[in-house]
PDB file of C-alpha atoms and ligand atoms in Angstrom:
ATOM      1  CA  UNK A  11     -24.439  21.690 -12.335  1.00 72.00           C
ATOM      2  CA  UNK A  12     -27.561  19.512 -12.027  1.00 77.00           C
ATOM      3  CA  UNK A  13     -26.512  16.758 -13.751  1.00 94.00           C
ATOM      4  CA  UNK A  14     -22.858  15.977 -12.086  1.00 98.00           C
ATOM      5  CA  UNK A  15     -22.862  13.658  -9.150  1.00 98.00           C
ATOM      6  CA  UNK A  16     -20.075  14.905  -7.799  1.00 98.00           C
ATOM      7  CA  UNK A  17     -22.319  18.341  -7.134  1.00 98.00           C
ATOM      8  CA  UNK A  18     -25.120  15.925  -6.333  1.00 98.00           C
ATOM      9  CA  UNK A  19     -22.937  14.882  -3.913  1.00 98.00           C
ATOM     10  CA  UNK A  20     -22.018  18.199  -2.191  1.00 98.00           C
ATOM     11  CA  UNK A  21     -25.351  19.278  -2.460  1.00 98.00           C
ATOM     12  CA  UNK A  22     -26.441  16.094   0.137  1.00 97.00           C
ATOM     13  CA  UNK A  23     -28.393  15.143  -2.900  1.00 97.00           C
ATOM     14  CA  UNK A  24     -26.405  11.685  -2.963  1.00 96.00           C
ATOM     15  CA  UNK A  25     -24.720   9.830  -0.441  1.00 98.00           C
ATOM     16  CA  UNK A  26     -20.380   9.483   0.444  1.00 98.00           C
ATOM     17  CA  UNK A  27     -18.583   8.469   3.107  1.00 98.00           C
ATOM     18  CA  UNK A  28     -17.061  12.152   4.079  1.00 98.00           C
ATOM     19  CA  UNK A  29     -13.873  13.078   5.426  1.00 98.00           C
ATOM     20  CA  UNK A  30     -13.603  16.726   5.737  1.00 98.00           C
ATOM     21  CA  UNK A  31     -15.606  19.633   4.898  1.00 98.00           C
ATOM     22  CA  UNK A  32     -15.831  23.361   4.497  1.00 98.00           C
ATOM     23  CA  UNK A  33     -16.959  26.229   2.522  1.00 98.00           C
ATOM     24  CA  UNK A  34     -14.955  25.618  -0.323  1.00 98.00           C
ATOM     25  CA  UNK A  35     -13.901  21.810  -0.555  1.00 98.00           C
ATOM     26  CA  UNK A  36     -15.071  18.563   0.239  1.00 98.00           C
ATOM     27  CA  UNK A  37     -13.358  15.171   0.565  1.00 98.00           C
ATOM     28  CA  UNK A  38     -14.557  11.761   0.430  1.00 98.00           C
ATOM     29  CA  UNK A  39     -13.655   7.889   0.095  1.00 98.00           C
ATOM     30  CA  UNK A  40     -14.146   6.573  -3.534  1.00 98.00           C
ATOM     31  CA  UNK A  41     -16.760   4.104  -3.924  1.00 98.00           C
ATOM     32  CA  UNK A  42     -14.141   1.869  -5.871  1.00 96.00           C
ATOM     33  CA  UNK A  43     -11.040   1.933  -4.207  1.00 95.00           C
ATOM     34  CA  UNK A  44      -7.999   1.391  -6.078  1.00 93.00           C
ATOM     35  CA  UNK A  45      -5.379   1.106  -3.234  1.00 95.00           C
ATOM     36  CA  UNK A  46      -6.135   0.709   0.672  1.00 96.00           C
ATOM     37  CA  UNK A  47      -6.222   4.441   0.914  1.00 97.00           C
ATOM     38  CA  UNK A  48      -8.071   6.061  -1.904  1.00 97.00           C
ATOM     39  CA  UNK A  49     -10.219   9.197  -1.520  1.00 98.00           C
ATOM     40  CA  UNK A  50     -10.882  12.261  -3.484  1.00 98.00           C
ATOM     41  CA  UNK A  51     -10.730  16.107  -2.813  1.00 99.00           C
ATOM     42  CA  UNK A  52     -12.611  18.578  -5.290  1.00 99.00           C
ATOM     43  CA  UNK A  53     -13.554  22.111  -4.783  1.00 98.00           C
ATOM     44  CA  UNK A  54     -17.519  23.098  -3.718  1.00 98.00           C
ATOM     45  CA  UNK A  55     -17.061  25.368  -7.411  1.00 98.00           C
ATOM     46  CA  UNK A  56     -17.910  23.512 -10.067  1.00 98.00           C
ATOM     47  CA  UNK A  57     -15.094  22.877 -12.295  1.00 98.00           C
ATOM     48  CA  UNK A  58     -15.189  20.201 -15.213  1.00 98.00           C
ATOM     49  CA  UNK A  59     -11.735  19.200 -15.643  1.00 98.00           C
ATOM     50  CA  UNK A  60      -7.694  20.373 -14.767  1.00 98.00           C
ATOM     51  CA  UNK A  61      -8.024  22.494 -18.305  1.00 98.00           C
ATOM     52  CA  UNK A  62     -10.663  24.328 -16.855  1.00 98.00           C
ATOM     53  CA  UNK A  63      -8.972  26.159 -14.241  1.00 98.00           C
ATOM     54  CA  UNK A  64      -9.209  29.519 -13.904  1.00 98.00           C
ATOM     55  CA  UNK A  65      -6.660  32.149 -12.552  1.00 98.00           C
ATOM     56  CA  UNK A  66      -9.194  32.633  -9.854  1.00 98.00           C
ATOM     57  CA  UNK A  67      -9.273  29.332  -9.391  1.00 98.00           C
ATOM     58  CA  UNK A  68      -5.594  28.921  -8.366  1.00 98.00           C
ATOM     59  CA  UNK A  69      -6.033  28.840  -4.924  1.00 98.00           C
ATOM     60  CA  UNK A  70      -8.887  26.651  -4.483  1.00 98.00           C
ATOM     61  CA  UNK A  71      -6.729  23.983  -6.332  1.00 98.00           C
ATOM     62  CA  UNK A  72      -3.866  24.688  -4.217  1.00 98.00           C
ATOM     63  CA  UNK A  73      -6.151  24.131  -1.180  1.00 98.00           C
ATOM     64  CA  UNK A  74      -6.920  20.808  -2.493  1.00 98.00           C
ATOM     65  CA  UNK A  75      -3.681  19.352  -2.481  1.00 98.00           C
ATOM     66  CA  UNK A  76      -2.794  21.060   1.476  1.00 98.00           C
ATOM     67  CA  UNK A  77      -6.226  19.234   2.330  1.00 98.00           C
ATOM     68  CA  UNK A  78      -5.369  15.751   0.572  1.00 98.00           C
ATOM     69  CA  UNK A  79      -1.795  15.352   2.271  1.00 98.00           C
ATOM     70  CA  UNK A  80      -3.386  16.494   5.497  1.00 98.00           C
ATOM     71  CA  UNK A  81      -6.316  13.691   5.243  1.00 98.00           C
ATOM     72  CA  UNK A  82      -3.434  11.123   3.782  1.00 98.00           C
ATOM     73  CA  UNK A  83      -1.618  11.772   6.698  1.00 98.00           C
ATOM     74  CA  UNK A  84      -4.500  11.188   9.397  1.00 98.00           C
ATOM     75  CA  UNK A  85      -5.137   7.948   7.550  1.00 98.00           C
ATOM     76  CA  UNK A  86      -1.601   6.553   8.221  1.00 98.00           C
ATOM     77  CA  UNK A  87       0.227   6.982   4.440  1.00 97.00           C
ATOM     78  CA  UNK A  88       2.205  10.337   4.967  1.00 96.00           C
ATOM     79  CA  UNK A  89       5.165   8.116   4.061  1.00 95.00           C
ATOM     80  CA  UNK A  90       3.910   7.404   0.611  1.00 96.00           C
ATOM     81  CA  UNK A  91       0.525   8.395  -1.815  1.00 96.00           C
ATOM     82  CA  UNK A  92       0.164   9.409  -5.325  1.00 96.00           C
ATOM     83  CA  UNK A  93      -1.772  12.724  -5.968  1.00 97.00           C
ATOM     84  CA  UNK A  94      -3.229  12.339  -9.158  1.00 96.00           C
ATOM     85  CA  UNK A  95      -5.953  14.683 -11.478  1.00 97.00           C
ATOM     86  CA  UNK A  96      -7.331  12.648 -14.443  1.00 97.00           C
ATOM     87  CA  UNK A  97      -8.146  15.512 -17.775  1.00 98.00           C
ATOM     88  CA  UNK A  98     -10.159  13.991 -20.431  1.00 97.00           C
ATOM     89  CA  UNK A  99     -11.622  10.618 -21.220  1.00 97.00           C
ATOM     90  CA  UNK A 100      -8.241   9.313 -23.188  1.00 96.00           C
ATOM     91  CA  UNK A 101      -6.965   9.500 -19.430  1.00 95.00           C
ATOM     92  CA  UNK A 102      -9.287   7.847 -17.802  1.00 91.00           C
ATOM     93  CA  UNK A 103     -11.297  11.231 -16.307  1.00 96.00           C
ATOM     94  CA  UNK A 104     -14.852   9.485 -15.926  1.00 97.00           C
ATOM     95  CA  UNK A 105     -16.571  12.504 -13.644  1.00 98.00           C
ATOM     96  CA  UNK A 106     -16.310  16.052 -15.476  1.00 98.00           C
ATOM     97  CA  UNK A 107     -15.942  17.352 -11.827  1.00 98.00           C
ATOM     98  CA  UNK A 108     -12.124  18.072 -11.130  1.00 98.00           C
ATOM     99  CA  UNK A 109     -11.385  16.018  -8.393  1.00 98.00           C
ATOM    100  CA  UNK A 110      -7.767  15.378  -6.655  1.00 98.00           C
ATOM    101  CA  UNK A 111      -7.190  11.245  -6.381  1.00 98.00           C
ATOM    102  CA  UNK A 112      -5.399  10.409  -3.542  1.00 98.00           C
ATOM    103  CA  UNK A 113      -4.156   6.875  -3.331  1.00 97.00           C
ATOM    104  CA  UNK A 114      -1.534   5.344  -0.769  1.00 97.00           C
ATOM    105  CA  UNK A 115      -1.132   2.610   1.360  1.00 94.00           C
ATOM    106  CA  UNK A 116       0.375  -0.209  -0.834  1.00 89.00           C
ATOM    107  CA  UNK A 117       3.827   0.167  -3.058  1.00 85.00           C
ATOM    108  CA  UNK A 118       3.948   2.540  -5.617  1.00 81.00           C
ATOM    109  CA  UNK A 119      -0.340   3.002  -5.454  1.00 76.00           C
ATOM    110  CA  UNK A 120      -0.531   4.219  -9.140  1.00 69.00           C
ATOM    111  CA  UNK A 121      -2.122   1.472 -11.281  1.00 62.00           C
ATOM    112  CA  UNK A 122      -5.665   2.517 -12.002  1.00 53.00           C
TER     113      UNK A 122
HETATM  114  P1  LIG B 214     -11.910   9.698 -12.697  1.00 63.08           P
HETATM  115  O1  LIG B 214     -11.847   8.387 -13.425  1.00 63.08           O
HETATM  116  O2  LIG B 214     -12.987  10.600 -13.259  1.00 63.08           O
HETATM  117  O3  LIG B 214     -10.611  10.383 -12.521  1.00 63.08           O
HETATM  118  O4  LIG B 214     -12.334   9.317 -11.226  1.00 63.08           O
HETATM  119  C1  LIG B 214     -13.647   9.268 -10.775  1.00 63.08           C
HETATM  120  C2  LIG B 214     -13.620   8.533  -9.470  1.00 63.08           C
HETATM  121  O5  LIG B 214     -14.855   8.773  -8.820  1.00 63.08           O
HETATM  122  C3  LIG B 214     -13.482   7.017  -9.635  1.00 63.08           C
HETATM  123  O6  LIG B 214     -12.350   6.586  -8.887  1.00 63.08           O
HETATM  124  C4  LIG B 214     -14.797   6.470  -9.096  1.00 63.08           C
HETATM  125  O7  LIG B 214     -14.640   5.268  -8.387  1.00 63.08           O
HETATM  126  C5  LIG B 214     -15.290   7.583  -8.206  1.00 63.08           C
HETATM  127  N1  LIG B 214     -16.723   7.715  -8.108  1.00 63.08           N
HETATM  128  C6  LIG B 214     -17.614   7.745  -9.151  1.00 63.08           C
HETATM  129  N2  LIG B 214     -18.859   7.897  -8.693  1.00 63.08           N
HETATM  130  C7  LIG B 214     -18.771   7.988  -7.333  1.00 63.08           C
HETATM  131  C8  LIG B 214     -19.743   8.170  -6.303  1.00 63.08           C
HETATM  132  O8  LIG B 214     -20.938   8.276  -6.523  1.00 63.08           O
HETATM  133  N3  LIG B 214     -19.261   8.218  -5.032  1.00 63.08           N
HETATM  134  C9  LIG B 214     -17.942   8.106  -4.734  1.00 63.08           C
HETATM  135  N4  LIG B 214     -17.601   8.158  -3.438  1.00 63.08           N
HETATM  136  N5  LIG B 214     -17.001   7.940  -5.687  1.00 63.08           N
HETATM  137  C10 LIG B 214     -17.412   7.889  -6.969  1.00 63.08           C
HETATM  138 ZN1  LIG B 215     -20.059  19.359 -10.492  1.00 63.08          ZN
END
């Protein structure tokens, strides 16, 4: 979608601080951490929010979670992180691009 940063983003269009890549997800350190380890995974696909999932969908979502605890592990939190999706504004979603929080690296990481 042209207007979402987050596909501005995995189109090179803006800027992040990457930490893996491939054809179908990307994941990168949020640009307002809210623990010592904080990055996000989404999918390539552009997806607004968890209620949008589609059955086809199920296994790009699945991949995002393998590829978070992988990237929390290499970044020294395997012992503890909190694996959180946001839906809707009420919950604090602020970019309609589904994205997979991961935060770790302090005790119980889950104040946002
Ligand atoms: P939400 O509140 O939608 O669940 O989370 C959106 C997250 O994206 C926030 O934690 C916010 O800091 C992060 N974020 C928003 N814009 C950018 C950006 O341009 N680059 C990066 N790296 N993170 C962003
Ligand atoms: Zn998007």
């Amino acid at each position: 979608m042209s207007d979402c940063i987050f596909c501005k983003i995995v189109a090179g269009e803006i800027p992040a601080r990457k930490m893996y890549e491939d054809d179908e997800v990307l994941a990168f350190w949020d640009i307002a951490p809210q623990a010592p380890v904080h990055f996000l995974v989404i999918p390539k696909k552009h997806i607004a929010a968890p209620v949008d999932v589609l059955e086809e969908d199920d296994k790009v979502i699945g991949k995002l979670i393998r590829i978070g605890a992988g990237l929390a592990a290499e970044n020294g939190v395997a012992d503890g992180f909190r694996v959180i999706f946001n839906n809707g504004r009420k919950a604090g979603q602020e970019v309609f691009h589904i994205h997979l929080h991961i935060l770790g690296g302090r005790e119980k990481p889950w104040r946002m």
